[in-house]
Amino acid sequence: MQSSDVIILGGGLVGLALAAGLDASGLTSVVIDPADPDLRLDAVFDGRTSAVSSSSARMLDAVGVSGHFLVPGGPIRQIRTSDGLAPGSLTFDAGEEGEALGWMHENRNLRAALRARAEAGKNIDLRYKKRATAIERGEHGVRMTLDNGESLSAPLLVVAEGRNSPSREAAGIRIARWSYNDSAIVSVLRHEKPHVGIAYEIFYPTGPFALLPMTDDEHGHRSAIVWSVREADADGFLALSDEQFAAEAKAAMGGFLGAVSTLAARSSYPLGFHHAARITDNRLALVGDAAHGVHPIAGQGLNLGFRDAAALAQVLVEGARVGLDLGDRQLLDRYERWRSLDTLMVAMSTDALSRLYSVPGKTASAVRRFGMGLVDRIGPLKDRLMSEARGTSGDLPLLLRGLPI
């Protein structure tokens, strides 16, 4: 039976980030994932991107992931929000210190960098194309049997399986869940004029249209889009020709980036909310989408997962240094307290924003634009919102400050 400090179920972005954080401080982990990793590194760009906040980027630096990026991310130097194309907007700048608000990465490049970091780790055992067929969480540890007959043991099981986590369900952890009856259309556009590092969030009653700056390639300027539409309309958007879709996108953004064409395949996914009633159980901790799923309105989903990973890594490393069992209840309680309020506040804030901006009518639009103008003039409130966008508010784990544990 192979023993390690932690078993991680799920080798996605958050699971691998946690493994890297533990490895950087000498803790061992076995990462189990049924997927074929080579299929996740397909050379064809599928249009999926992620906004990595400045604090998450510092964590990736601190645990040695950033050195494995083959393609640098595109810096987000300013965020502009508006109510449709009406005059008036709320603008967030990177500030005089010069650090970007965040970075846009193609998901395939994020996955490749995290996998390369994990493969280089001395304390990480990657087990792709493997499944757990039996899991026993007992008083003295976790025992697991894989589908190839191997047996593993560890003091703690971390679940990073995503929104529909079977291990969360098997643990009897209840979740609050609802659907927005909307879908997100995801793609990448090429445009005539440079984006100069500006991210746009244009709110329509049917859902927000997010335009996110990516690195230019040899052919010109690129931006990712996340376009929330009514669920009933999603198939229609996917059925449009590339030229028709580009025309619709240009109209939605008001044409301020000039001529537009479609660069990557379009895909869609349903939008919903879920939040676990608790994120720990006997010798078990949830991270990432296994614990919470939020509306993409503020681009915080992945960053919440990275914050989970940073907090849990610190709790476990500090517990190991004083000789505690890594599945000890007091360690899990500390992780629960640290993360529960932050995730709940972000989840409810994004839910409230999505509902606020879905109210149609000129009066509702005027009230929203008045509110944005007011926030733009109240320095402390605007600074607080900007720190939320950066992921620098609250009690930050060391890794999110760019510091080793």
mmCIF file of C-alpha atoms in Angstrom:
data_model
loop_
_atom_site.group_PDB
_atom_site.id
_atom_site.type_symbol
_atom_site.label_atom_id
_atom_site.label_comp_id
_atom_site.label_asym_id
_atom_site.label_seq_id
_atom_site.Cartn_x
_atom_site.Cartn_y
_atom_site.Cartn_z
ATOM 1 C CA MET A 1 0.000 0.000 0.000
ATOM 2 C CA GLN A 2 1.409 3.377 -1.054
ATOM 3 C CA SER A 3 1.178 6.112 1.572
ATOM 4 C CA SER A 4 1.230 9.873 1.082
ATOM 5 C CA ASP A 5 0.291 12.977 3.050
ATOM 6 C CA VAL A 6 -2.751 13.765 0.878
ATOM 7 C CA ILE A 7 -4.798 12.029 -1.816
ATOM 8 C CA ILE A 8 -6.325 14.479 -4.312
ATOM 9 C CA LEU A 9 -9.281 13.317 -6.397
ATOM 10 C CA GLY A 10 -9.263 15.487 -9.518
ATOM 11 C CA GLY A 11 -6.321 16.582 -11.641
ATOM 12 C CA GLY A 12 -7.822 19.760 -13.042
ATOM 13 C CA LEU A 13 -6.576 23.298 -12.529
ATOM 14 C CA VAL A 14 -7.373 23.542 -8.805
ATOM 15 C CA GLY A 15 -6.281 20.015 -7.907
ATOM 16 C CA LEU A 16 -2.900 20.478 -9.585
ATOM 17 C CA ALA A 17 -2.442 23.934 -8.022
ATOM 18 C CA LEU A 18 -2.979 22.399 -4.581
ATOM 19 C CA ALA A 19 -0.520 19.599 -5.328
ATOM 20 C CA ALA A 20 2.086 22.188 -6.389
ATOM 21 C CA GLY A 21 1.499 24.214 -3.221
ATOM 22 C CA LEU A 22 1.994 21.146 -1.038
ATOM 23 C CA ASP A 23 5.031 20.010 -3.019
ATOM 24 C CA ALA A 24 6.708 23.399 -2.588
ATOM 25 C CA SER A 25 6.686 22.799 1.190
ATOM 26 C CA GLY A 26 7.649 19.129 1.081
ATOM 27 C CA LEU A 27 4.262 17.445 1.560
ATOM 28 C CA THR A 28 3.492 14.460 -0.664
ATOM 29 C CA SER A 29 0.332 13.950 -2.683
ATOM 30 C CA VAL A 30 -1.159 11.423 -5.083
ATOM 31 C CA VAL A 31 -3.401 12.984 -7.740
ATOM 32 C CA ILE A 32 -6.065 10.686 -9.222
ATOM 33 C CA ASP A 33 -7.966 11.628 -12.387
ATOM 34 C CA PRO A 34 -9.866 9.417 -14.866
ATOM 35 C CA ALA A 35 -9.180 11.725 -17.823
ATOM 36 C CA ASP A 36 -6.536 11.222 -20.467
ATOM 37 C CA PRO A 37 -4.258 14.279 -19.998
ATOM 38 C CA ASP A 38 -3.084 14.219 -23.599
ATOM 39 C CA LEU A 39 -6.620 14.949 -24.789
ATOM 40 C CA ARG A 40 -6.638 18.063 -22.586
ATOM 41 C CA LEU A 41 -3.557 19.410 -24.385
ATOM 42 C CA ASP A 42 -5.020 19.324 -27.879
ATOM 43 C CA ALA A 43 -3.136 21.775 -30.097
ATOM 44 C CA VAL A 44 -6.417 23.119 -31.494
ATOM 45 C CA PHE A 45 -7.551 26.082 -29.413
ATOM 46 C CA ASP A 46 -11.099 25.413 -28.204
ATOM 47 C CA GLY A 47 -11.852 29.028 -27.220
ATOM 48 C CA ARG A 48 -11.885 28.384 -23.476
ATOM 49 C CA THR A 49 -10.026 30.948 -21.390
ATOM 50 C CA SER A 50 -9.732 31.946 -17.745
ATOM 51 C CA ALA A 51 -9.106 35.241 -15.972
ATOM 52 C CA VAL A 52 -6.441 34.710 -13.304
ATOM 53 C CA SER A 53 -6.524 37.470 -10.671
ATOM 54 C CA SER A 54 -3.316 39.199 -9.588
ATOM 55 C CA SER A 55 -3.298 37.323 -6.266
ATOM 56 C CA SER A 56 -3.801 33.967 -8.021
ATOM 57 C CA ALA A 57 -0.946 34.882 -10.374
ATOM 58 C CA ARG A 58 1.285 35.512 -7.356
ATOM 59 C CA MET A 59 0.410 32.054 -6.051
ATOM 60 C CA LEU A 60 1.324 30.466 -9.393
ATOM 61 C CA ASP A 61 4.649 32.320 -9.193
ATOM 62 C CA ALA A 62 5.248 31.210 -5.603
ATOM 63 C CA VAL A 63 4.695 27.503 -6.284
ATOM 64 C CA GLY A 64 6.729 27.444 -9.497
ATOM 65 C CA VAL A 65 3.983 27.195 -12.112
ATOM 66 C CA SER A 66 4.637 30.456 -13.971
ATOM 67 C CA GLY A 67 8.001 29.266 -15.256
ATOM 68 C CA HIS A 68 6.214 26.526 -17.212
ATOM 69 C CA PHE A 69 4.003 28.833 -19.303
ATOM 70 C CA LEU A 70 4.908 28.387 -22.949
ATOM 71 C CA VAL A 71 2.666 31.342 -23.853
ATOM 72 C CA PRO A 72 2.408 34.349 -21.502
ATOM 73 C CA GLY A 73 -0.973 35.518 -20.323
ATOM 74 C CA GLY A 74 -2.524 38.758 -21.479
ATOM 75 C CA PRO A 75 -2.534 41.449 -18.760
ATOM 76 C CA ILE A 76 -5.822 43.058 -17.712
ATOM 77 C CA ARG A 77 -4.872 46.677 -17.024
ATOM 78 C CA GLN A 78 -8.341 48.157 -16.791
ATOM 79 C CA ILE A 79 -11.926 46.939 -16.320
ATOM 80 C CA ARG A 80 -14.844 48.943 -17.721
ATOM 81 C CA THR A 81 -18.435 48.099 -16.888
ATOM 82 C CA SER A 82 -21.488 49.656 -18.495
ATOM 83 C CA ASP A 83 -25.242 49.224 -18.654
ATOM 84 C CA GLY A 84 -25.673 48.279 -22.284
ATOM 85 C CA LEU A 85 -24.203 50.864 -24.623
ATOM 86 C CA ALA A 86 -25.710 53.791 -22.724
ATOM 87 C CA PRO A 87 -23.371 56.629 -21.694
ATOM 88 C CA GLY A 88 -21.606 56.275 -18.355
ATOM 89 C CA SER A 89 -19.448 53.462 -17.037
ATOM 90 C CA LEU A 90 -17.571 52.309 -13.963
ATOM 91 C CA THR A 91 -13.841 51.974 -14.555
ATOM 92 C CA PHE A 92 -11.204 50.155 -12.492
ATOM 93 C CA ASP A 93 -7.531 50.878 -13.222
ATOM 94 C CA ALA A 94 -4.458 48.871 -12.308
ATOM 95 C CA GLY A 95 -3.090 51.912 -10.488
ATOM 96 C CA GLU A 96 0.296 53.531 -10.209
ATOM 97 C CA GLU A 97 2.002 50.403 -8.849
ATOM 98 C CA GLY A 98 1.666 48.918 -12.315
ATOM 99 C CA GLU A 99 0.574 45.386 -11.356
ATOM 100 C CA ALA A 100 -2.117 44.115 -13.693
ATOM 101 C CA LEU A 101 -5.591 43.476 -12.267
ATOM 102 C CA GLY A 102 -5.321 39.973 -13.658
ATOM 103 C CA TRP A 103 -4.147 37.861 -16.564
ATOM 104 C CA MET A 104 -6.039 36.120 -19.353
ATOM 105 C CA HIS A 105 -4.836 32.613 -20.157
ATOM 106 C CA GLU A 106 -6.025 30.032 -22.621
ATOM 107 C CA ASN A 107 -7.175 27.065 -20.537
ATOM 108 C CA ARG A 108 -4.996 24.691 -22.527
ATOM 109 C CA ASN A 109 -1.906 26.750 -21.588
ATOM 110 C CA LEU A 110 -2.918 26.824 -17.915
ATOM 111 C CA ARG A 111 -3.409 23.061 -17.924
ATOM 112 C CA ALA A 112 -0.068 22.489 -19.664
ATOM 113 C CA ALA A 113 1.838 24.673 -17.186
ATOM 114 C CA LEU A 114 0.230 23.072 -14.133
ATOM 115 C CA ARG A 115 0.815 19.574 -15.482
ATOM 116 C CA ALA A 116 4.468 20.366 -16.272
ATOM 117 C CA ARG A 117 4.931 21.718 -12.741
ATOM 118 C CA ALA A 118 3.325 18.598 -11.253
ATOM 119 C CA GLU A 119 5.480 16.285 -13.351
ATOM 120 C CA ALA A 120 8.576 18.157 -12.162
ATOM 121 C CA GLY A 121 7.532 17.910 -8.504
ATOM 122 C CA LYS A 122 9.497 15.559 -6.281
ATOM 123 C CA ASN A 123 6.505 14.942 -4.014
ATOM 124 C CA ILE A 124 3.663 14.594 -6.562
ATOM 125 C CA ASP A 125 2.500 11.246 -7.947
ATOM 126 C CA LEU A 126 0.188 11.745 -10.939
ATOM 127 C CA ARG A 127 -2.237 8.893 -11.646
ATOM 128 C CA TYR A 128 -4.171 9.762 -14.796
ATOM 129 C CA LYS A 129 -6.672 7.378 -16.410
ATOM 130 C CA LYS A 130 -7.337 5.870 -12.975
ATOM 131 C CA ARG A 131 -10.508 5.728 -10.870
ATOM 132 C CA ALA A 132 -11.182 5.042 -7.216
ATOM 133 C CA THR A 133 -13.363 1.962 -6.868
ATOM 134 C CA ALA A 134 -13.479 1.986 -3.050
ATOM 135 C CA ILE A 135 -12.820 4.712 -0.479
ATOM 136 C CA GLU A 136 -12.814 4.191 3.268
ATOM 137 C CA ARG A 137 -12.469 7.212 5.535
ATOM 138 C CA GLY A 138 -11.831 5.797 8.982
ATOM 139 C CA GLU A 139 -10.766 7.004 12.379
ATOM 140 C CA HIS A 140 -7.074 6.639 11.592
ATOM 141 C CA GLY A 141 -6.880 7.564 7.911
ATOM 142 C CA VAL A 142 -8.125 7.180 4.361
ATOM 143 C CA ARG A 143 -7.753 3.971 2.353
ATOM 144 C CA MET A 144 -8.451 3.836 -1.347
ATOM 145 C CA THR A 145 -8.498 1.113 -3.998
ATOM 146 C CA LEU A 146 -7.991 2.045 -7.650
ATOM 147 C CA ASP A 147 -9.496 0.344 -10.653
ATOM 148 C CA ASN A 148 -6.142 -1.302 -11.422
ATOM 149 C CA GLY A 149 -6.104 -2.935 -7.975
ATOM 150 C CA GLU A 150 -3.583 -0.579 -6.353
ATOM 151 C CA SER A 151 -4.126 0.490 -2.749
ATOM 152 C CA LEU A 152 -3.377 3.974 -1.393
ATOM 153 C CA SER A 153 -3.514 5.523 2.057
ATOM 154 C CA ALA A 154 -3.261 9.046 3.458
ATOM 155 C CA PRO A 155 -4.460 11.044 6.460
ATOM 156 C CA LEU A 156 -6.651 13.246 4.242
ATOM 157 C CA LEU A 157 -8.723 13.046 1.053
ATOM 158 C CA VAL A 158 -9.135 16.273 -0.943
ATOM 159 C CA VAL A 159 -11.995 16.370 -3.440
ATOM 160 C CA ALA A 160 -11.390 18.514 -6.531
ATOM 161 C CA GLU A 161 -13.747 16.675 -8.896
ATOM 162 C CA GLY A 162 -15.783 19.648 -10.107
ATOM 163 C CA ARG A 163 -19.426 20.646 -9.893
ATOM 164 C CA ASN A 164 -20.924 17.159 -10.049
ATOM 165 C CA SER A 165 -18.523 15.595 -7.567
ATOM 166 C CA PRO A 166 -19.528 11.978 -6.787
ATOM 167 C CA SER A 167 -17.335 11.965 -3.663
ATOM 168 C CA ARG A 168 -19.158 14.997 -2.280
ATOM 169 C CA GLU A 169 -22.462 13.260 -2.860
ATOM 170 C CA ALA A 170 -21.196 10.029 -1.279
ATOM 171 C CA ALA A 171 -20.163 12.013 1.819
ATOM 172 C CA GLY A 172 -23.757 13.242 2.187
ATOM 173 C CA ILE A 173 -22.786 16.913 1.913
ATOM 174 C CA ARG A 174 -25.848 18.889 0.894
ATOM 175 C CA ILE A 175 -25.661 21.767 -1.570
ATOM 176 C CA ALA A 176 -27.863 24.736 -2.393
ATOM 177 C CA ARG A 177 -28.328 24.726 -6.150
ATOM 178 C CA TRP A 178 -30.347 26.584 -8.744
ATOM 179 C CA SER A 179 -30.261 27.346 -12.452
ATOM 180 C CA TYR A 180 -30.292 30.822 -14.007
ATOM 181 C CA ASN A 181 -31.979 29.463 -17.151
ATOM 182 C CA ASP A 182 -29.136 31.130 -19.054
ATOM 183 C CA SER A 183 -26.192 29.794 -21.024
ATOM 184 C CA ALA A 184 -22.722 31.239 -21.572
ATOM 185 C CA ILE A 185 -21.485 31.379 -25.154
ATOM 186 C CA VAL A 186 -17.689 31.140 -25.123
ATOM 187 C CA SER A 187 -15.377 31.990 -27.994
ATOM 188 C CA VAL A 188 -12.517 34.244 -29.113
ATOM 189 C CA LEU A 189 -12.715 37.153 -31.537
ATOM 190 C CA ARG A 190 -10.102 38.787 -33.679
ATOM 191 C CA HIS A 191 -10.554 42.551 -33.958
ATOM 192 C CA GLU A 192 -9.111 45.396 -35.965
ATOM 193 C CA LYS A 193 -8.197 47.798 -33.141
ATOM 194 C CA PRO A 194 -5.989 46.938 -30.116
ATOM 195 C CA HIS A 195 -7.674 46.294 -26.772
ATOM 196 C CA VAL A 196 -4.753 47.880 -24.833
ATOM 197 C CA GLY A 197 -5.372 45.512 -21.932
ATOM 198 C CA ILE A 198 -8.947 46.644 -21.227
ATOM 199 C CA ALA A 199 -11.626 44.161 -20.157
ATOM 200 C CA TYR A 200 -15.228 45.146 -20.825
ATOM 201 C CA GLU A 201 -18.362 43.938 -19.038
ATOM 202 C CA ILE A 202 -21.441 45.174 -20.890
ATOM 203 C CA PHE A 203 -24.670 44.360 -19.090
ATOM 204 C CA TYR A 204 -27.850 43.586 -20.995
ATOM 205 C CA PRO A 205 -31.185 42.371 -19.570
ATOM 206 C CA THR A 206 -30.545 39.044 -21.314
ATOM 207 C CA GLY A 207 -27.166 38.737 -19.592
ATOM 208 C CA PRO A 208 -23.682 40.275 -19.520
ATOM 209 C CA PHE A 209 -21.347 40.406 -22.508
ATOM 210 C CA ALA A 210 -17.737 40.111 -21.289
ATOM 211 C CA LEU A 211 -14.865 40.985 -23.619
ATOM 212 C CA LEU A 212 -11.500 39.951 -22.173
ATOM 213 C CA PRO A 213 -8.054 40.976 -23.527
ATOM 214 C CA MET A 214 -5.767 38.187 -24.711
ATOM 215 C CA THR A 215 -2.211 38.277 -25.975
ATOM 216 C CA ASP A 216 -1.880 39.210 -29.620
ATOM 217 C CA ASP A 217 -0.691 36.483 -31.953
ATOM 218 C CA GLU A 218 1.181 36.734 -35.246
ATOM 219 C CA HIS A 219 -2.040 37.636 -37.048
ATOM 220 C CA GLY A 220 -3.287 40.456 -34.829
ATOM 221 C CA HIS A 221 -5.437 41.370 -31.827
ATOM 222 C CA ARG A 222 -7.549 38.870 -29.872
ATOM 223 C CA SER A 223 -10.153 39.012 -27.106
ATOM 224 C CA ALA A 224 -12.099 36.225 -25.427
ATOM 225 C CA ILE A 225 -15.822 36.579 -24.957
ATOM 226 C CA VAL A 226 -18.203 35.130 -22.398
ATOM 227 C CA TRP A 227 -21.707 36.047 -23.569
ATOM 228 C CA SER A 228 -24.616 35.172 -21.305
ATOM 229 C CA VAL A 229 -27.823 34.557 -23.236
ATOM 230 C CA ARG A 230 -31.198 33.023 -22.503
ATOM 231 C CA GLU A 231 -30.953 29.235 -22.451
ATOM 232 C CA ALA A 232 -33.583 28.982 -25.188
ATOM 233 C CA ASP A 233 -31.439 31.168 -27.472
ATOM 234 C CA ALA A 234 -28.111 29.359 -27.008
ATOM 235 C CA ASP A 235 -28.609 26.833 -29.811
ATOM 236 C CA GLY A 236 -29.473 29.658 -32.177
ATOM 237 C CA PHE A 237 -26.207 31.471 -31.404
ATOM 238 C CA LEU A 238 -24.252 28.258 -31.946
ATOM 239 C CA ALA A 239 -26.026 27.657 -35.270
ATOM 240 C CA LEU A 240 -25.025 31.043 -36.727
ATOM 241 C CA SER A 241 -22.280 31.147 -39.322
ATOM 242 C CA ASP A 242 -18.975 32.649 -38.201
ATOM 243 C CA GLU A 243 -19.758 35.823 -40.128
ATOM 244 C CA GLN A 244 -23.227 36.132 -38.606
ATOM 245 C CA PHE A 245 -21.932 35.541 -35.086
ATOM 246 C CA ALA A 246 -19.149 38.084 -35.533
ATOM 247 C CA ALA A 247 -21.730 40.639 -36.690
ATOM 248 C CA GLU A 248 -23.896 39.968 -33.609
ATOM 249 C CA ALA A 249 -20.863 40.303 -31.320
ATOM 250 C CA LYS A 250 -19.776 43.549 -32.997
ATOM 251 C CA ALA A 251 -23.247 44.986 -32.470
ATOM 252 C CA ALA A 252 -23.250 43.907 -28.803
ATOM 253 C CA MET A 253 -19.953 45.718 -28.173
ATOM 254 C CA GLY A 254 -20.915 48.805 -30.164
ATOM 255 C CA GLY A 255 -18.198 48.316 -32.772
ATOM 256 C CA PHE A 256 -15.517 50.101 -30.736
ATOM 257 C CA LEU A 257 -12.830 47.550 -31.726
ATOM 258 C CA GLY A 258 -13.442 47.901 -35.437
ATOM 259 C CA ALA A 259 -13.883 44.959 -37.779
ATOM 260 C CA VAL A 260 -14.460 41.638 -35.971
ATOM 261 C CA SER A 261 -14.095 38.009 -36.991
ATOM 262 C CA THR A 262 -14.482 34.710 -35.173
ATOM 263 C CA LEU A 263 -11.189 33.046 -34.248
ATOM 264 C CA ALA A 264 -12.103 29.947 -32.210
ATOM 265 C CA ALA A 265 -14.907 27.427 -32.041
ATOM 266 C CA ARG A 266 -18.002 28.440 -30.111
ATOM 267 C CA SER A 267 -19.252 26.411 -27.176
ATOM 268 C CA SER A 268 -21.890 26.930 -24.529
ATOM 269 C CA TYR A 269 -22.574 25.744 -21.015
ATOM 270 C CA PRO A 270 -25.582 26.257 -18.728
ATOM 271 C CA LEU A 271 -25.231 28.809 -15.935
ATOM 272 C CA GLY A 272 -26.101 27.811 -12.399
ATOM 273 C CA PHE A 273 -25.302 28.381 -8.764
ATOM 274 C CA HIS A 274 -24.304 25.834 -6.164
ATOM 275 C CA HIS A 275 -22.809 26.123 -2.709
ATOM 276 C CA ALA A 276 -21.966 23.284 -0.316
ATOM 277 C CA ALA A 277 -23.478 23.430 3.150
ATOM 278 C CA ARG A 278 -20.018 22.549 4.475
ATOM 279 C CA ILE A 279 -16.653 22.007 2.818
ATOM 280 C CA THR A 280 -15.208 19.407 5.196
ATOM 281 C CA ASP A 281 -16.170 16.020 6.570
ATOM 282 C CA ASN A 282 -14.341 13.230 8.358
ATOM 283 C CA ARG A 283 -10.848 13.276 6.778
ATOM 284 C CA LEU A 284 -12.208 15.062 3.723
ATOM 285 C CA ALA A 285 -11.957 18.599 2.304
ATOM 286 C CA LEU A 286 -13.637 20.100 -0.768
ATOM 287 C CA VAL A 287 -11.897 22.597 -3.052
ATOM 288 C CA GLY A 288 -12.901 24.482 -6.185
ATOM 289 C CA ASP A 289 -16.122 23.680 -8.014
ATOM 290 C CA ALA A 290 -16.741 20.671 -5.783
ATOM 291 C CA ALA A 291 -17.406 23.228 -3.026
ATOM 292 C CA HIS A 292 -18.985 26.136 -4.920
ATOM 293 C CA GLY A 293 -20.035 27.319 -8.364
ATOM 294 C CA VAL A 294 -20.843 30.956 -9.152
ATOM 295 C CA HIS A 295 -22.141 33.030 -12.042
ATOM 296 C CA PRO A 296 -19.255 34.069 -14.356
ATOM 297 C CA ILE A 297 -20.360 37.707 -14.151
ATOM 298 C CA ALA A 298 -17.171 38.744 -12.309
ATOM 299 C CA GLY A 299 -14.813 36.008 -13.486
ATOM 300 C CA GLN A 300 -14.238 34.718 -9.949
ATOM 301 C CA GLY A 301 -14.944 30.984 -10.286
ATOM 302 C CA LEU A 302 -11.407 29.699 -10.873
ATOM 303 C CA ASN A 303 -9.917 32.270 -8.521
ATOM 304 C CA LEU A 304 -12.133 31.054 -5.688
ATOM 305 C CA GLY A 305 -10.735 27.581 -6.322
ATOM 306 C CA PHE A 306 -7.160 28.863 -6.234
ATOM 307 C CA ARG A 307 -7.928 30.625 -2.941
ATOM 308 C CA ASP A 308 -9.233 27.324 -1.557
ATOM 309 C CA ALA A 309 -6.006 25.619 -2.636
ATOM 310 C CA ALA A 310 -3.806 28.332 -1.095
ATOM 311 C CA ALA A 311 -5.678 28.273 2.223
ATOM 312 C CA LEU A 312 -5.784 24.473 2.499
ATOM 313 C CA ALA A 313 -2.093 24.162 1.602
ATOM 314 C CA GLN A 314 -1.173 26.618 4.359
ATOM 315 C CA VAL A 315 -3.373 24.893 6.936
ATOM 316 C CA LEU A 316 -1.849 21.497 6.136
ATOM 317 C CA VAL A 317 1.780 22.652 5.957
ATOM 318 C CA GLU A 318 1.537 24.534 9.245
ATOM 319 C CA GLY A 319 -0.231 21.560 10.843
ATOM 320 C CA ALA A 320 2.511 19.187 9.655
ATOM 321 C CA ARG A 321 5.194 21.434 11.158
ATOM 322 C CA VAL A 322 3.746 21.054 14.637
ATOM 323 C CA GLY A 323 3.215 17.324 14.199
ATOM 324 C CA LEU A 324 -0.566 17.222 13.748
ATOM 325 C CA ASP A 325 -2.397 14.493 11.857
ATOM 326 C CA LEU A 326 -3.298 16.136 8.522
ATOM 327 C CA GLY A 327 -6.834 14.811 8.831
ATOM 328 C CA ASP A 328 -7.220 16.278 12.318
ATOM 329 C CA ARG A 329 -10.548 17.943 12.936
ATOM 330 C CA GLN A 330 -9.001 21.178 14.200
ATOM 331 C CA LEU A 331 -7.106 21.623 10.920
ATOM 332 C CA LEU A 332 -10.223 20.986 8.859
ATOM 333 C CA ASP A 333 -12.208 23.372 11.063
ATOM 334 C CA ARG A 334 -9.602 26.076 10.452
ATOM 335 C CA TYR A 335 -9.889 25.561 6.689
ATOM 336 C CA GLU A 336 -13.689 25.651 6.916
ATOM 337 C CA ARG A 337 -13.684 28.921 8.869
ATOM 338 C CA TRP A 338 -11.115 30.505 6.582
ATOM 339 C CA ARG A 339 -12.916 29.811 3.340
ATOM 340 C CA SER A 340 -16.638 29.643 4.111
ATOM 341 C CA LEU A 341 -17.379 33.349 4.523
ATOM 342 C CA ASP A 342 -15.325 34.443 1.507
ATOM 343 C CA THR A 343 -16.911 31.924 -0.843
ATOM 344 C CA LEU A 344 -20.418 32.681 0.416
ATOM 345 C CA MET A 345 -19.964 36.448 0.033
ATOM 346 C CA VAL A 346 -18.601 36.121 -3.519
ATOM 347 C CA ALA A 347 -21.335 33.648 -4.464
ATOM 348 C CA MET A 348 -24.150 35.825 -3.172
ATOM 349 C CA SER A 349 -22.632 39.012 -4.645
ATOM 350 C CA THR A 350 -22.377 37.529 -8.132
ATOM 351 C CA ASP A 351 -25.902 36.139 -7.809
ATOM 352 C CA ALA A 352 -27.235 39.554 -6.762
ATOM 353 C CA LEU A 353 -25.434 41.307 -9.636
ATOM 354 C CA SER A 354 -26.814 38.886 -12.208
ATOM 355 C CA ARG A 355 -30.344 39.481 -10.939
ATOM 356 C CA LEU A 356 -29.925 43.261 -10.651
ATOM 357 C CA TYR A 357 -28.756 43.673 -14.243
ATOM 358 C CA SER A 358 -31.407 41.348 -15.642
ATOM 359 C CA VAL A 359 -34.210 43.789 -14.758
ATOM 360 C CA PRO A 360 -35.367 45.344 -18.062
ATOM 361 C CA GLY A 361 -36.600 48.865 -18.692
ATOM 362 C CA LYS A 362 -35.306 52.430 -18.938
ATOM 363 C CA THR A 363 -35.963 53.208 -15.282
ATOM 364 C CA ALA A 364 -33.973 50.211 -14.064
ATOM 365 C CA SER A 365 -31.135 51.145 -16.445
ATOM 366 C CA ALA A 366 -31.101 54.741 -15.198
ATOM 367 C CA VAL A 367 -30.930 53.580 -11.574
ATOM 368 C CA ARG A 368 -28.048 51.216 -12.359
ATOM 369 C CA ARG A 369 -26.125 53.907 -14.224
ATOM 370 C CA PHE A 370 -26.650 56.327 -11.341
ATOM 371 C CA GLY A 371 -25.323 53.700 -8.948
ATOM 372 C CA MET A 372 -22.239 53.055 -11.094
ATOM 373 C CA GLY A 373 -21.537 56.778 -11.261
ATOM 374 C CA LEU A 374 -21.853 57.035 -7.488
ATOM 375 C CA VAL A 375 -19.437 54.151 -6.905
ATOM 376 C CA ASP A 376 -16.998 55.744 -9.368
ATOM 377 C CA ARG A 377 -16.903 58.860 -7.185
ATOM 378 C CA ILE A 378 -16.592 57.137 -3.777
ATOM 379 C CA GLY A 379 -12.906 56.285 -3.497
ATOM 380 C CA PRO A 380 -12.947 53.834 -0.547
ATOM 381 C CA LEU A 381 -15.860 51.843 -1.992
ATOM 382 C CA LYS A 382 -14.258 51.705 -5.420
ATOM 383 C CA ASP A 383 -10.946 50.606 -3.882
ATOM 384 C CA ARG A 384 -12.739 47.814 -2.007
ATOM 385 C CA LEU A 385 -14.369 46.570 -5.196
ATOM 386 C CA MET A 386 -11.033 46.686 -6.992
ATOM 387 C CA SER A 387 -9.372 44.651 -4.235
ATOM 388 C CA GLU A 388 -12.141 42.073 -4.647
ATOM 389 C CA ALA A 389 -11.401 41.915 -8.384
ATOM 390 C CA ARG A 390 -7.700 41.442 -7.658
ATOM 391 C CA GLY A 391 -8.455 38.841 -4.974
ATOM 392 C CA THR A 392 -6.477 40.807 -2.383
ATOM 393 C CA SER A 393 -9.185 41.476 0.201
ATOM 394 C CA GLY A 394 -9.617 39.679 3.509
ATOM 395 C CA ASP A 395 -7.245 37.329 5.317
ATOM 396 C CA LEU A 396 -5.022 36.226 2.450
ATOM 397 C CA PRO A 397 -3.050 32.982 2.592
ATOM 398 C CA LEU A 398 0.695 33.386 2.187
ATOM 399 C CA LEU A 399 0.774 31.937 -1.324
ATOM 400 C CA LEU A 400 -1.701 34.571 -2.561
ATOM 401 C CA ARG A 401 0.714 37.221 -1.303
ATOM 402 C CA GLY A 402 3.486 35.585 -3.302
ATOM 403 C CA LEU A 403 5.193 34.247 -0.165
ATOM 404 C CA PRO A 404 6.302 30.673 0.596
ATOM 405 C CA ILE A 405 4.493 28.835 3.364
#
